[in-house]
Amino acid sequence: MLSYRHAFHAGVHADVFKHLILSLLVRSLLHKDKPFFYLDTHAGAGRYNLGSEMARKNREYETGIGRLWNEASPPEAVRDYLAAVRTINPGRELRWYPGSPRIVRSFLRPRDRMVLCELHPNEARLLSAEFAGDRQVRVEPLDGYQRLKALLPPPERRGLVLIDPAYELKDERRRLLDAIKEGYTRWASGIFAVWYPIQDRAMADDLVRRFKRLNIPKVLLAEFTVLPNKPFRLNGSGMIVINPPWRLDEQLNEALPWLWKRLAIEGQGGFRVEWLAGEQTIAAKGKGFG
Ligand SMILES: C[S@@+](CC[C@H](N)C(=O)[O-])C[C@H]1O[C@@H](n2cnc3c(N)ncnc32)[C@H](O)[C@@H]1O
């Protein structure tokens, strides 16, 4: 039984970190004229009303997007992300937070396309309504792990897969790693971005260790935390990027210190950007990851 509802957490620091990287990845796909394909295996509702009861319960967005909304001159690497948030908030007030589907939709050119998988019936219904009549978007109320196997490689041969589970099921990590392995085998040139929570440091490290055993040759990892390691709290999150575009490491080295200064709670937590495999050019360790 799925019970996770992203509306409680929309716009929290982990969403900001994830969607900032997502924006950089999609932007990199616009450098060539050839169309690209985007698959969101765990898409959520698509957009979130920050005035809703769920969002107002813990007001998590105030620890994330709420602190950036009025930033007048963010660094280059953060601009696209903030522009995507502003696209669905045309007024001066921050009312909506875009989920990953809405963020990516704001970049699509007429021949690009996206498939969004969402298994929770309520979320799937909202997602379908959000993109009703949009011919570039297909919503599938199905298991994203299974669809990943069926949809790869896409005919476009270029694009991005976001795997962003809620980690609420016991065997989630095994299913996730199996899906990555299968997806990469089918489409070794695709970009895959895999988000994970940092609640308990040991659990996050274990996931990264198990991922490394897949022996995928080009992988960048980024982590961002706003609190020190304390179990049962969302201290931060990480993103594993397979086949990262050129200069993603540099862009993150520009964006994350700026982000951390604004979102860290009393100067705690930190960030790191590290090659797990391949490249080994520059990588940065921020505060908290000495
Ligand atoms: C963290 S939320 C997604 C947030 C979204 N990617 C974003 O960034 O806006 C995870 C979503 O995955 C859905 N979900 C859980 N298991 C799934 C599965 N096997 N296939 C598709 N969706 C699933 C949950 O219902 C939930 O809405």
Coordinates of C-alpha atoms and ligand atoms in Angstrom, one line a residue:
M1 CA 0.0 0.0 0.0
L2 CA 1.4 3.4 -1.0
S3 CA 0.8 6.1 1.5
Y4 CA 3.4 8.7 0.7
R5 CA 2.0 12.1 -0.5
H6 CA 4.6 14.5 -1.8
A7 CA 2.3 17.5 -1.1
F8 CA 3.5 17.5 2.5
H9 CA 7.1 18.0 1.4
A10 CA 6.9 19.9 -1.8
G11 CA 9.5 22.7 -2.0
V12 CA 11.6 21.4 0.9
H13 CA 15.4 21.7 0.7
A14 CA 15.6 18.2 -0.8
D15 CA 13.2 19.2 -3.6
V16 CA 15.2 22.3 -4.3
F17 CA 18.5 20.3 -4.6
K18 CA 16.8 17.6 -6.8
H19 CA 15.1 20.0 -9.1
L20 CA 18.1 22.2 -9.4
I21 CA 20.1 19.3 -10.8
L22 CA 17.2 18.2 -12.9
S23 CA 17.1 21.7 -14.5
L24 CA 20.8 21.5 -15.3
L25 CA 20.4 18.1 -16.9
V26 CA 17.5 19.1 -19.1
R27 CA 19.3 22.3 -20.1
S28 CA 22.2 20.2 -21.3
L29 CA 19.9 18.3 -23.6
L30 CA 18.9 21.5 -25.4
H31 CA 22.4 22.0 -26.8
K32 CA 21.6 19.9 -29.7
D33 CA 18.6 20.3 -32.1
K34 CA 17.7 16.6 -32.0
P35 CA 14.6 15.9 -29.8
F36 CA 15.0 14.2 -26.5
F37 CA 13.0 11.8 -24.3
Y38 CA 12.3 12.3 -20.6
L39 CA 11.0 9.5 -18.3
D40 CA 9.9 10.2 -14.8
T41 CA 9.5 6.8 -13.1
H42 CA 8.0 8.3 -9.9
A43 CA 6.3 11.5 -11.1
G44 CA 4.1 12.6 -8.2
A45 CA 1.2 15.0 -8.8
G46 CA 3.1 17.4 -11.1
R47 CA 2.4 20.6 -9.1
Y48 CA 1.6 21.4 -5.5
N49 CA -0.5 24.1 -3.9
L50 CA 1.6 25.6 -1.1
G51 CA -1.6 27.0 0.5
S52 CA -3.2 23.5 0.8
E53 CA -3.7 21.8 4.1
M54 CA -1.0 19.2 3.4
A55 CA 1.6 21.8 2.5
R56 CA 0.8 24.0 5.4
K57 CA 0.9 21.2 8.0
N58 CA 4.7 21.5 8.5
R59 CA 5.4 24.3 6.1
E60 CA 8.4 22.4 4.8
Y61 CA 8.7 24.7 1.7
E62 CA 9.8 27.5 4.1
T63 CA 13.1 25.6 4.6
G64 CA 13.6 25.3 0.9
I65 CA 12.1 27.3 -2.0
G66 CA 10.7 29.9 0.5
R67 CA 14.2 31.0 1.2
L68 CA 15.1 31.5 -2.5
W69 CA 12.0 32.9 -3.9
N70 CA 13.0 36.5 -3.5
E71 CA 16.7 36.0 -4.6
A72 CA 17.4 38.7 -7.2
S73 CA 20.8 37.6 -8.5
P74 CA 21.3 33.8 -8.1
P75 CA 24.4 32.3 -9.7
E76 CA 24.1 31.2 -13.4
A77 CA 23.7 27.5 -12.5
V78 CA 20.6 28.2 -10.4
R79 CA 18.8 30.5 -12.8
D80 CA 16.9 28.0 -14.9
Y81 CA 15.6 26.3 -11.8
L82 CA 14.2 29.5 -10.3
A83 CA 12.8 30.5 -13.7
A84 CA 10.9 27.2 -13.8
V85 CA 9.4 27.9 -10.3
R86 CA 8.5 31.4 -11.4
T87 CA 6.8 30.1 -14.6
I88 CA 4.0 28.6 -12.5
N89 CA 3.9 31.6 -10.1
P90 CA 3.3 34.5 -12.5
G91 CA 2.4 36.9 -9.6
R92 CA 4.7 38.2 -6.8
E93 CA 3.6 35.5 -4.4
L94 CA 4.9 32.0 -4.1
R95 CA 1.7 29.9 -4.3
W96 CA 2.7 26.8 -6.3
Y97 CA 5.6 24.5 -6.3
P98 CA 6.3 22.6 -9.6
G99 CA 7.0 18.9 -9.3
S100 CA 9.6 17.3 -11.5
P101 CA 7.2 16.9 -14.5
R102 CA 6.3 20.6 -14.5
I103 CA 9.9 21.6 -14.1
V104 CA 10.9 19.5 -17.2
R105 CA 7.8 20.5 -19.2
S106 CA 8.9 24.2 -19.0
F107 CA 12.0 23.3 -21.0
L108 CA 10.4 21.1 -23.7
R109 CA 10.7 22.1 -27.4
P110 CA 7.9 21.0 -29.7
R111 CA 9.5 17.7 -30.7
D112 CA 10.7 16.6 -27.3
R113 CA 8.4 14.3 -25.3
M114 CA 8.0 12.9 -21.8
V115 CA 6.4 9.9 -20.1
L116 CA 5.3 10.2 -16.5
C117 CA 4.7 7.1 -14.3
E118 CA 2.8 7.4 -11.1
L119 CA 1.3 4.5 -9.2
H120 CA -0.7 6.2 -6.4
P121 CA -4.3 6.7 -7.8
N122 CA -4.8 10.2 -6.3
E123 CA -1.5 11.5 -7.5
A124 CA -2.0 9.8 -10.9
R125 CA -5.4 11.5 -11.3
L126 CA -3.9 14.9 -10.4
L127 CA -1.1 14.3 -12.8
S128 CA -3.4 13.4 -15.7
A129 CA -5.5 16.5 -15.1
E130 CA -2.3 18.6 -15.0
F131 CA -1.3 17.5 -18.5
A132 CA -4.7 16.9 -20.0
G133 CA -4.6 17.7 -23.7
D134 CA -0.8 18.0 -23.8
R135 CA 0.3 16.0 -26.8
Q136 CA 4.0 15.9 -25.7
V137 CA 3.2 14.3 -22.3
R138 CA 1.9 10.8 -21.6
V139 CA 0.8 9.9 -18.1
E140 CA 0.9 6.2 -17.2
P141 CA -0.7 5.1 -13.8
L142 CA 1.7 2.2 -13.7
D143 CA 4.8 0.9 -11.9
G144 CA 7.7 3.1 -13.0
Y145 CA 10.3 0.3 -12.5
Q146 CA 8.5 -1.9 -15.0
R147 CA 7.8 0.8 -17.4
L148 CA 11.5 1.8 -17.4
K149 CA 12.3 -1.7 -18.8
A150 CA 9.6 -1.5 -21.4
L151 CA 10.4 2.1 -22.6
L152 CA 14.1 2.0 -22.9
P153 CA 15.9 2.6 -25.2
P154 CA 13.6 5.4 -26.6
P155 CA 13.6 6.0 -30.3
E156 CA 15.1 9.4 -29.8
R157 CA 18.2 7.8 -28.5
R158 CA 18.9 10.8 -26.3
G159 CA 17.4 11.9 -23.1
L160 CA 17.0 11.5 -19.3
V161 CA 15.4 9.2 -16.8
L162 CA 14.6 10.5 -13.3
I163 CA 14.2 7.8 -10.7
D164 CA 12.8 9.5 -7.6
P165 CA 11.1 6.9 -5.3
A166 CA 9.6 7.7 -1.9
Y167 CA 11.6 4.8 -0.3
E168 CA 8.6 3.7 1.7
L169 CA 8.7 0.0 0.8
K170 CA 11.0 -2.5 2.3
D171 CA 12.5 -3.8 -0.9
E172 CA 12.7 -0.4 -2.6
R173 CA 16.5 -0.4 -2.7
R174 CA 16.7 -3.8 -4.4
R175 CA 14.0 -2.9 -6.9
L176 CA 15.8 0.4 -7.6
L177 CA 19.2 -1.1 -8.2
D178 CA 17.7 -3.9 -10.4
A179 CA 15.9 -1.2 -12.4
I180 CA 19.0 0.9 -12.9
K181 CA 21.0 -2.2 -13.9
E182 CA 18.3 -3.2 -16.5
G183 CA 17.8 0.4 -17.7
Y184 CA 21.5 1.0 -18.2
T185 CA 22.0 -2.3 -20.0
R186 CA 19.2 -1.3 -22.4
W187 CA 20.3 2.3 -22.8
A188 CA 24.0 2.8 -21.9
S189 CA 24.1 6.4 -23.4
G190 CA 21.1 7.7 -21.5
I191 CA 21.4 10.1 -18.6
F192 CA 19.9 8.5 -15.4
A193 CA 19.4 10.6 -12.2
V194 CA 18.7 8.7 -9.0
W195 CA 17.6 10.7 -5.9
Y196 CA 18.0 9.3 -2.4
P197 CA 17.3 10.7 1.1
I198 CA 19.9 11.2 3.7
Q199 CA 18.1 10.4 6.9
D200 CA 20.5 7.9 8.3
R201 CA 24.1 8.3 7.0
A202 CA 24.8 4.6 7.1
M203 CA 21.7 3.8 4.9
A204 CA 22.7 6.4 2.3
D205 CA 26.3 5.0 2.3
D206 CA 25.0 1.5 1.9
L207 CA 22.9 2.5 -1.1
V208 CA 25.9 4.2 -2.7
R209 CA 28.1 1.2 -2.0
R210 CA 25.6 -1.2 -3.6
F211 CA 25.3 1.1 -6.6
K212 CA 29.1 1.1 -7.1
R213 CA 28.9 -2.7 -7.5
L214 CA 27.0 -2.2 -10.7
N215 CA 30.3 -1.0 -12.2
I216 CA 28.8 1.7 -14.4
P217 CA 31.7 3.6 -15.9
K218 CA 30.7 7.3 -15.7
V219 CA 28.9 8.5 -12.6
L220 CA 28.8 11.7 -10.6
L221 CA 27.4 11.9 -7.1
A222 CA 26.2 15.0 -5.3
E223 CA 25.0 15.3 -1.7
F224 CA 23.4 18.3 0.1
T225 CA 22.5 18.4 3.8
V226 CA 21.2 21.1 6.0
L227 CA 21.5 19.3 9.3
P228 CA 24.1 16.9 10.8
N229 CA 23.6 13.2 10.8
K230 CA 20.6 12.4 13.0
P231 CA 18.3 9.4 12.2
F232 CA 14.6 9.7 11.4
R233 CA 14.9 13.2 10.0
L234 CA 15.5 14.4 6.5
N235 CA 18.9 15.8 7.0
G236 CA 19.5 16.1 3.3
S237 CA 19.6 14.1 0.1
G238 CA 21.8 12.9 -2.7
M239 CA 21.7 12.4 -6.4
I240 CA 23.6 9.9 -8.4
V241 CA 23.9 10.9 -12.1
I242 CA 24.9 8.3 -14.7
N243 CA 26.4 9.9 -17.8
P244 CA 26.4 13.4 -16.4
P245 CA 26.7 16.1 -19.1
W246 CA 29.9 18.0 -19.6
R247 CA 30.5 20.6 -16.8
L248 CA 27.8 19.3 -14.4
D249 CA 30.5 19.0 -11.7
E250 CA 31.6 22.6 -12.3
Q251 CA 28.0 23.9 -12.2
L252 CA 27.3 22.1 -9.0
N253 CA 30.4 23.4 -7.5
E254 CA 29.1 26.9 -8.3
A255 CA 25.5 26.3 -7.1
L256 CA 25.8 24.2 -4.0
P257 CA 27.9 26.5 -1.8
W258 CA 25.4 29.3 -2.7
L259 CA 22.5 27.0 -1.9
W260 CA 24.0 25.8 1.3
K261 CA 24.5 29.3 2.6
R262 CA 20.8 30.0 2.2
L263 CA 19.3 26.7 3.3
A264 CA 21.6 25.2 6.0
I265 CA 20.1 25.3 9.4
E266 CA 22.4 27.3 11.7
G267 CA 25.4 26.5 9.5
Q268 CA 25.0 22.7 9.8
G269 CA 25.2 20.0 7.2
G270 CA 27.2 20.5 4.0
F271 CA 27.6 19.3 0.4
R272 CA 29.9 17.3 -1.8
V273 CA 30.3 16.6 -5.5
E274 CA 32.3 13.5 -6.3
W275 CA 33.0 11.2 -9.2
L276 CA 32.1 7.7 -8.3
A277 CA 33.5 6.5 -11.6
G278 CA 35.1 8.1 -14.7
E279 CA 36.3 11.6 -15.4
Q280 CA 37.9 12.4 -12.0
T281 CA 38.4 16.0 -13.0
I282 CA 37.3 18.5 -10.3
A283 CA 35.2 17.6 -7.4
A284 CA 34.5 19.6 -4.3
K285 CA 33.8 18.8 -0.7
G286 CA 32.0 21.4 1.3
K287 CA 31.6 21.9 4.9
G288 CA 30.4 18.8 6.8
F289 CA 32.1 16.4 4.4
G290 CA 35.7 17.0 5.4
Ligands
LIG1 C1 9.1 11.5 -4.1 S1 7.6 11.4 -4.9 C2 7.9 12.0 -6.5 C3 8.2 13.4 -6.6 C4 8.4 13.9 -8.0 N1 9.4 13.1 -8.8 C5 8.9 15.4 -8.0 O1 10.1 15.6 -8.0 O2 8.1 16.3 -8.0 C6 7.5 9.6 -5.2 C7 6.2 9.2 -6.0 O3 6.3 7.9 -6.4 C8 5.1 7.2 -6.4 N2 5.4 5.8 -6.5 C9 5.7 4.9 -5.5 N3 6.1 3.7 -6.0 C10 5.9 3.8 -7.4 C11 6.1 3.0 -8.5 N4 6.6 1.7 -8.3 N5 5.9 3.4 -9.7 C12 5.4 4.7 -9.9 N6 5.2 5.6 -8.9 C13 5.5 5.2 -7.7 C14 4.5 7.7 -5.1 O4 3.1 7.6 -5.1 C15 4.9 9.2 -5.1 O5 4.0 10.0 -5.6

